[in-house]
C-alpha cells in the first residue's frame, strides 16, 4: 500500500497505475467440500483484459474465472459460485472468463472486502509516460522498494511464456522445413509418374520439333497451378482452424490470435515453396531426356 501511495503522490513519470492484491479464499466445489482459490482484488478498469466470455467484475457479488478454473468448476458467465469471504458464504455470479497461464492457470478476479492477513502478495501495474526509460525506472524502483521484485512487462512475458514461445518457434521452423521437403518429394514423385505415363505423347511432341524446354514449361505450369491452389487452401485452413488448433496445445489458453507477418505469409513462404517445386521439376527433366534417348536408340 505504501508503494502505491509513493507512486501516486511523488512520481511524475507515471501516467497510470493499479494495485492488485492476491488473496486465498475458500470456494465450494461439486462434492460439497471447499477448495482454495487465488483471487485477485483491485481495480480492473485501469489495465483491462480481453475476456473470452463475459466481462470484468463490476460488483462485489461478481467474480471472473480463468479458463482452467471455469472448466474445473464447470462454470459459464451468469452461473453462481459459493465463496467464503469475511467468515461467511457469499453467492458470487460469474461475470466473465479470461485466459491465464500464471499460477498454474487457476486464478480469479473479484471486487471483495480485503483483510490483510489473507493477502499472499500484491502487484502494482504501472504505465510510464512517453520518453521515460523503462530500464532506468526499473532499477530506481528496485532500490526504493527492495526487496520487492520490479519487472519490465517484456521480461515478465518472457519469463511466463518464454518456454512456450520458444517451442512454438521451433515447431514453426521445423514445419516450414518439412513442408518444403514434402512439397519437393511429392511433386517429384507425382510428375515423374506423370511423365512416364505420358511418355508416348512426349515422344510424339519431340518428333514434331518440341524441345525439352518447351515440354518442361507445360509440366511446370501444371505444378505452379497446383501449388497456387495448395497455398490458397493452406492459408484459408490456417485462418479458419489454425488458432483453434493451437489453443488446444497450450493449457490455460483456449483463444489464440495469430500475429501475421505479411512478409513471411505472402512472400517468403510461397516463394520458398515455388523454389522447392521448381527444384523438383528440374530433377524430373532427366525423365524427358531419357525418353528422347530411348527413341533415338530405337
CSV table of C-alpha atoms in Angstrom, one decimal:
chain,number,residue,atom,x,y,z
A,1,UNK,CA,0.0,0.0,0.0
A,2,UNK,CA,2.9,2.3,0.8
A,3,UNK,CA,4.4,1.6,-2.6
A,4,UNK,CA,1.1,2.6,-4.3
A,5,UNK,CA,0.9,5.9,-2.4
A,6,UNK,CA,4.6,6.7,-3.2
A,7,UNK,CA,4.0,6.1,-6.9
A,8,UNK,CA,0.8,8.1,-6.9
A,9,UNK,CA,2.0,11.1,-4.9
A,10,UNK,CA,5.6,11.5,-5.8
A,11,UNK,CA,6.5,10.0,-9.3
A,12,UNK,CA,5.6,12.3,-12.2
A,13,UNK,CA,6.9,9.8,-14.7
A,14,UNK,CA,3.9,7.5,-14.1
A,15,UNK,CA,0.9,8.0,-16.4
A,16,UNK,CA,-1.4,5.5,-14.7
A,17,UNK,CA,-1.1,2.7,-12.1
A,18,UNK,CA,-3.2,0.0,-10.5
A,19,UNK,CA,-2.6,-2.0,-7.3
A,20,UNK,CA,-3.9,-5.6,-7.2
A,21,UNK,CA,-4.0,-7.8,-4.2
A,22,UNK,CA,-3.9,-11.6,-4.5
A,23,UNK,CA,-5.7,-13.5,-1.7
A,24,UNK,CA,-6.8,-17.0,-1.0
A,25,UNK,CA,-10.5,-17.8,-0.5
A,26,UNK,CA,-12.4,-21.0,0.1
A,27,UNK,CA,-14.6,-22.0,-2.8
A,28,UNK,CA,-17.3,-24.7,-2.7
A,29,UNK,CA,-16.9,-27.5,-5.3
A,30,UNK,CA,-19.3,-30.0,-6.8
A,31,UNK,CA,-18.5,-32.5,-4.0
A,32,UNK,CA,-19.7,-30.2,-1.3
A,33,UNK,CA,-16.2,-29.5,0.1
A,34,UNK,CA,-14.1,-26.4,-0.2
A,35,UNK,CA,-11.0,-25.7,-2.4
A,36,UNK,CA,-8.5,-22.9,-2.1
A,37,UNK,CA,-8.7,-20.4,-4.9
A,38,UNK,CA,-6.3,-17.5,-5.6
A,39,UNK,CA,-8.4,-14.4,-6.2
A,40,UNK,CA,-7.1,-11.1,-7.4
A,41,UNK,CA,-8.7,-8.0,-5.9
A,42,UNK,CA,-8.5,-4.5,-7.2
A,43,UNK,CA,-9.5,-2.1,-10.0
A,44,UNK,CA,-9.7,-4.0,-13.2
A,45,UNK,CA,-10.6,-1.0,-15.3
A,46,UNK,CA,-7.1,0.6,-15.4
A,47,UNK,CA,-5.5,-2.3,-17.3
A,48,UNK,CA,-8.4,-4.2,-18.8
A,49,UNK,CA,-8.2,-7.7,-20.0
A,50,UNK,CA,-9.8,-9.1,-23.1
A,51,UNK,CA,-12.3,-11.7,-21.9
A,52,UNK,CA,-13.1,-14.7,-24.0
A,53,UNK,CA,-16.6,-14.7,-22.5
A,54,UNK,CA,-18.4,-12.1,-20.5
A,55,UNK,CA,-16.6,-9.1,-18.8
A,56,UNK,CA,-14.7,-8.0,-15.8
A,57,UNK,CA,-16.4,-8.0,-12.3
A,58,UNK,CA,-18.1,-4.6,-11.5
A,59,UNK,CA,-19.9,-5.5,-8.3
A,60,UNK,CA,-18.9,-7.2,-5.0
A,61,UNK,CA,-21.1,-10.3,-5.9
A,62,UNK,CA,-19.3,-10.8,-9.3
A,63,UNK,CA,-16.3,-12.9,-10.0
A,64,UNK,CA,-14.3,-13.6,-13.2
A,65,UNK,CA,-12.6,-17.0,-13.6
A,66,UNK,CA,-9.6,-18.2,-15.6
A,67,UNK,CA,-10.3,-20.7,-18.3
A,68,UNK,CA,-8.9,-23.6,-16.3
A,69,UNK,CA,-11.0,-22.7,-13.2
A,70,UNK,CA,-14.1,-22.3,-15.4
A,71,UNK,CA,-13.5,-25.8,-16.8
A,72,UNK,CA,-12.8,-27.3,-13.4
A,73,UNK,CA,-15.9,-25.9,-11.8
A,74,UNK,CA,-17.9,-26.2,-15.0
A,75,UNK,CA,-19.0,-22.5,-14.9
A,76,UNK,CA,-20.1,-20.1,-17.6
A,77,UNK,CA,-20.9,-16.4,-17.3
A,78,UNK,CA,-24.1,-16.0,-15.3
A,79,UNK,CA,-23.6,-19.1,-13.2
A,80,UNK,CA,-23.3,-19.0,-9.4
A,81,UNK,CA,-20.3,-19.9,-7.3
A,82,UNK,CA,-20.1,-20.1,-3.5
A,83,UNK,CA,-17.1,-18.3,-2.0
A,84,UNK,CA,-16.3,-17.8,1.7
A,85,UNK,CA,-15.2,-14.3,2.5
A,86,UNK,CA,-15.2,-12.5,5.8
A,87,UNK,CA,-16.2,-15.7,7.6
A,88,UNK,CA,-19.4,-16.1,5.7
A,89,UNK,CA,-20.5,-17.7,2.4
A,90,UNK,CA,-21.2,-15.4,-0.5
A,91,UNK,CA,-23.0,-16.4,-3.6
A,92,UNK,CA,-21.0,-15.0,-6.5
A,93,UNK,CA,-22.1,-14.6,-10.1
A,94,UNK,CA,-19.5,-15.4,-12.8
A,95,UNK,CA,-19.2,-12.3,-14.8
A,96,UNK,CA,-16.6,-13.4,-17.3
A,97,UNK,CA,-13.9,-15.9,-18.3
A,98,UNK,CA,-10.4,-15.0,-19.3
A,99,UNK,CA,-7.2,-16.7,-20.3
A,100,UNK,CA,-4.3,-17.1,-17.9
A,101,UNK,CA,-1.1,-19.2,-17.7
A,102,UNK,CA,0.2,-17.8,-14.5
A,103,UNK,CA,0.0,-19.6,-11.1
A,104,UNK,CA,-0.9,-22.9,-12.9
A,105,UNK,CA,-3.6,-21.2,-14.9
A,106,UNK,CA,-6.0,-21.3,-11.9
A,107,UNK,CA,-6.9,-17.7,-10.9
A,108,UNK,CA,-9.9,-15.5,-10.4
A,109,UNK,CA,-10.7,-11.8,-10.2
A,110,UNK,CA,-13.3,-10.1,-7.9
A,111,UNK,CA,-14.1,-6.9,-6.0
A,112,UNK,CA,-14.3,-8.1,-2.4
A,113,UNK,CA,-13.6,-6.7,1.1
A,114,UNK,CA,-10.0,-7.4,1.8
A,115,UNK,CA,-8.3,-8.5,5.0
A,116,UNK,CA,-4.5,-8.0,5.0
A,117,UNK,CA,-3.9,-11.4,6.7
A,118,UNK,CA,-5.5,-13.0,3.6
A,119,UNK,CA,-3.1,-11.3,1.2
A,120,UNK,CA,-0.5,-13.6,-0.4
A,121,UNK,CA,1.2,-10.9,-2.5
A,122,UNK,CA,0.3,-7.7,-4.2
A,123,UNK,CA,1.2,-6.3,-7.6
A,124,UNK,CA,1.3,-2.7,-8.8
A,125,UNK,CA,1.0,-2.3,-12.5
A,126,UNK,CA,2.5,0.9,-13.9
A,127,UNK,CA,2.4,2.7,-17.2
A,128,UNK,CA,5.2,5.2,-17.7
A,129,UNK,CA,4.9,8.4,-19.7
A,130,UNK,CA,6.3,8.6,-23.2
A,131,UNK,CA,10.0,9.1,-23.2
A,132,UNK,CA,10.7,7.6,-19.8
A,133,UNK,CA,13.3,4.9,-19.8
A,134,UNK,CA,11.8,1.6,-18.5
A,135,UNK,CA,15.1,0.1,-17.6
A,136,UNK,CA,16.2,3.2,-15.6
A,137,UNK,CA,12.8,3.3,-13.8
A,138,UNK,CA,13.0,-0.4,-13.1
A,139,UNK,CA,16.4,0.0,-11.5
A,140,UNK,CA,15.2,3.0,-9.5
A,141,UNK,CA,12.2,1.2,-8.1
A,142,UNK,CA,14.3,-1.9,-7.3
A,143,UNK,CA,16.4,0.2,-4.9
A,144,UNK,CA,13.4,2.2,-3.4
A,145,UNK,CA,11.1,-0.8,-2.9
A,146,UNK,CA,13.7,-3.5,-2.1
A,147,UNK,CA,13.2,-6.5,-1.6
A,148,UNK,CA,10.1,-6.2,-3.9
A,149,UNK,CA,10.6,-7.6,-7.4
A,150,UNK,CA,10.3,-5.0,-10.2
A,151,UNK,CA,9.9,-6.4,-13.6
A,152,UNK,CA,9.5,-5.0,-17.1
A,153,UNK,CA,6.4,-6.4,-18.8
A,154,UNK,CA,8.6,-7.6,-21.7
A,155,UNK,CA,10.8,-9.5,-19.2
A,156,UNK,CA,7.7,-10.8,-17.4
A,157,UNK,CA,6.1,-12.2,-20.6
A,158,UNK,CA,9.5,-13.8,-21.5
A,159,UNK,CA,9.6,-15.5,-18.1
A,160,UNK,CA,6.0,-16.6,-18.2
A,161,UNK,CA,5.6,-17.6,-21.8
A,162,UNK,CA,9.3,-17.8,-23.0
A,163,UNK,CA,9.4,-21.6,-23.0
A,164,UNK,CA,6.1,-21.9,-24.8
A,165,UNK,CA,7.1,-19.3,-27.4
A,166,UNK,CA,10.4,-21.0,-28.0
A,167,UNK,CA,8.7,-24.3,-28.6
A,168,UNK,CA,6.2,-22.7,-30.9
A,169,UNK,CA,9.1,-21.1,-32.9
A,170,UNK,CA,10.8,-24.4,-33.1
A,171,UNK,CA,7.6,-26.1,-34.3
A,172,UNK,CA,7.0,-23.4,-36.9
A,173,UNK,CA,10.6,-23.6,-38.3
A,174,UNK,CA,10.5,-27.4,-38.3
A,175,UNK,CA,7.1,-27.4,-40.1
A,176,UNK,CA,8.4,-24.9,-42.6
A,177,UNK,CA,11.5,-27.1,-43.5
A,178,UNK,CA,9.4,-30.3,-43.5
A,179,UNK,CA,6.8,-28.7,-45.8
A,180,UNK,CA,9.4,-27.7,-48.3
A,181,UNK,CA,10.9,-31.2,-48.3
A,182,UNK,CA,7.4,-32.9,-48.5
A,183,UNK,CA,6.4,-30.5,-51.3
A,184,UNK,CA,9.5,-31.2,-53.3
A,185,UNK,CA,9.2,-35.0,-52.7
A,186,UNK,CA,5.5,-35.3,-53.6
A,187,UNK,CA,5.9,-33.0,-56.6
A,188,UNK,CA,8.9,-35.0,-57.9
A,189,UNK,CA,7.2,-38.4,-57.5
A,190,UNK,CA,3.9,-37.2,-59.0
A,191,UNK,CA,5.4,-35.6,-62.1
A,192,UNK,CA,7.9,-38.4,-62.6
A,193,UNK,CA,5.0,-40.9,-62.7
A,194,UNK,CA,3.0,-38.5,-64.9
A,195,UNK,CA,5.9,-38.1,-67.4
A,196,UNK,CA,6.4,-41.9,-67.5
A,197,UNK,CA,2.6,-42.3,-68.2
A,198,UNK,CA,2.7,-39.7,-70.9
A,199,UNK,CA,5.9,-40.9,-72.5
A,200,UNK,CA,4.3,-41.8,-75.8
A,201,UNK,CA,2.7,-38.3,-76.0
A,202,UNK,CA,6.0,-36.7,-75.1
A,203,UNK,CA,7.8,-38.7,-77.8
A,204,UNK,CA,5.3,-37.5,-80.4
A,205,UNK,CA,5.8,-33.9,-79.3
A,206,UNK,CA,9.6,-34.2,-79.6
A,207,UNK,CA,9.3,-35.8,-83.0
A,208,UNK,CA,7.3,-32.8,-84.1
A,209,UNK,CA,10.1,-30.4,-83.1
A,210,UNK,CA,9.2,-29.5,-79.5
A,211,UNK,CA,12.3,-29.2,-77.3
A,212,UNK,CA,12.8,-30.4,-73.8
A,213,UNK,CA,12.4,-26.9,-72.5
A,214,UNK,CA,9.0,-26.5,-74.2
A,215,UNK,CA,7.7,-29.7,-72.7
A,216,UNK,CA,9.1,-28.8,-69.3
A,217,UNK,CA,7.3,-25.5,-69.4
A,218,UNK,CA,4.0,-27.3,-69.7
A,219,UNK,CA,4.7,-29.5,-66.7
A,220,UNK,CA,6.0,-26.6,-64.7
A,221,UNK,CA,2.8,-24.7,-65.5
A,222,UNK,CA,0.7,-27.6,-64.1
A,223,UNK,CA,2.9,-27.7,-61.0
A,224,UNK,CA,2.6,-23.9,-60.4
A,225,UNK,CA,-1.2,-24.1,-60.7
A,226,UNK,CA,-1.4,-27.0,-58.2
A,227,UNK,CA,1.0,-25.1,-55.9
A,228,UNK,CA,-1.1,-22.0,-56.0
A,229,UNK,CA,-4.3,-24.0,-55.2
A,230,UNK,CA,-2.4,-25.7,-52.3
A,231,UNK,CA,-1.1,-22.4,-50.9
A,232,UNK,CA,-4.6,-20.8,-51.1
A,233,UNK,CA,-6.1,-23.8,-49.3
A,234,UNK,CA,-3.4,-23.8,-46.6
A,235,UNK,CA,-3.8,-20.1,-45.9
A,236,UNK,CA,-7.6,-20.5,-45.7
A,237,UNK,CA,-7.3,-23.5,-43.3
A,238,UNK,CA,-4.7,-21.7,-41.1
A,239,UNK,CA,-7.1,-18.7,-40.8
A,240,UNK,CA,-10.1,-20.8,-40.0
A,241,UNK,CA,-8.7,-23.6,-37.9
A,242,UNK,CA,-5.1,-22.7,-37.0
A,243,UNK,CA,-5.8,-20.5,-34.0
A,244,UNK,CA,-8.3,-23.1,-32.6
A,245,UNK,CA,-5.9,-26.0,-33.0
A,246,UNK,CA,-3.0,-24.0,-31.4
A,247,UNK,CA,-5.3,-23.2,-28.5
A,248,UNK,CA,-5.7,-27.0,-27.8
A,249,UNK,CA,-2.0,-27.4,-27.4
A,250,UNK,CA,-1.5,-24.9,-24.6
A,251,UNK,CA,-3.0,-25.4,-21.2
A,252,UNK,CA,-5.0,-22.5,-19.8
A,253,UNK,CA,-5.3,-20.8,-23.3
A,254,UNK,CA,-8.3,-21.5,-25.5
A,255,UNK,CA,-8.4,-18.5,-27.7
A,256,UNK,CA,-5.2,-17.6,-29.6
A,257,UNK,CA,-4.9,-14.9,-32.1
A,258,UNK,CA,-2.1,-15.3,-34.7
A,259,UNK,CA,0.0,-12.2,-35.4
A,260,UNK,CA,0.6,-12.5,-39.2
A,261,UNK,CA,3.8,-11.3,-40.7
A,262,UNK,CA,2.8,-10.4,-44.3
A,263,UNK,CA,6.5,-10.7,-45.5
A,264,UNK,CA,6.6,-14.4,-44.4
A,265,UNK,CA,3.0,-15.3,-45.2
A,266,UNK,CA,2.6,-13.7,-48.6
A,267,UNK,CA,6.1,-13.6,-49.9
A,268,UNK,CA,8.8,-15.8,-48.2
A,269,UNK,CA,6.7,-19.0,-47.7
A,270,UNK,CA,5.1,-19.1,-51.2
A,271,UNK,CA,8.4,-18.2,-52.8
A,272,UNK,CA,10.2,-20.9,-50.9
A,273,UNK,CA,7.6,-23.4,-52.0
A,274,UNK,CA,7.9,-22.3,-55.6
A,275,UNK,CA,11.7,-22.8,-55.5
A,276,UNK,CA,11.3,-26.2,-53.9
A,277,UNK,CA,8.8,-27.3,-56.6
A,278,UNK,CA,11.0,-25.8,-59.3
A,279,UNK,CA,14.0,-27.8,-58.0
A,280,UNK,CA,11.9,-31.0,-58.0
A,281,UNK,CA,10.8,-30.3,-61.6
A,282,UNK,CA,14.4,-29.7,-62.7
A,283,UNK,CA,15.3,-33.2,-61.3
A,284,UNK,CA,12.4,-34.6,-63.3
A,285,UNK,CA,13.9,-33.2,-66.5
A,286,UNK,CA,16.1,-36.3,-66.9
A,287,UNK,CA,12.9,-38.3,-67.4
A,288,UNK,CA,12.0,-36.4,-70.6
A,289,UNK,CA,15.6,-36.6,-71.8
A,290,UNK,CA,15.6,-40.3,-71.3
A,291,UNK,CA,12.5,-40.7,-73.4
A,292,UNK,CA,14.4,-38.9,-76.2
A,293,UNK,CA,17.4,-41.2,-75.8
A,294,UNK,CA,15.2,-44.3,-75.8
A,295,UNK,CA,13.5,-43.2,-79.1
A,296,UNK,CA,16.9,-42.4,-80.7
A,297,UNK,CA,18.1,-45.9,-79.8
A,298,UNK,CA,15.1,-47.4,-81.4
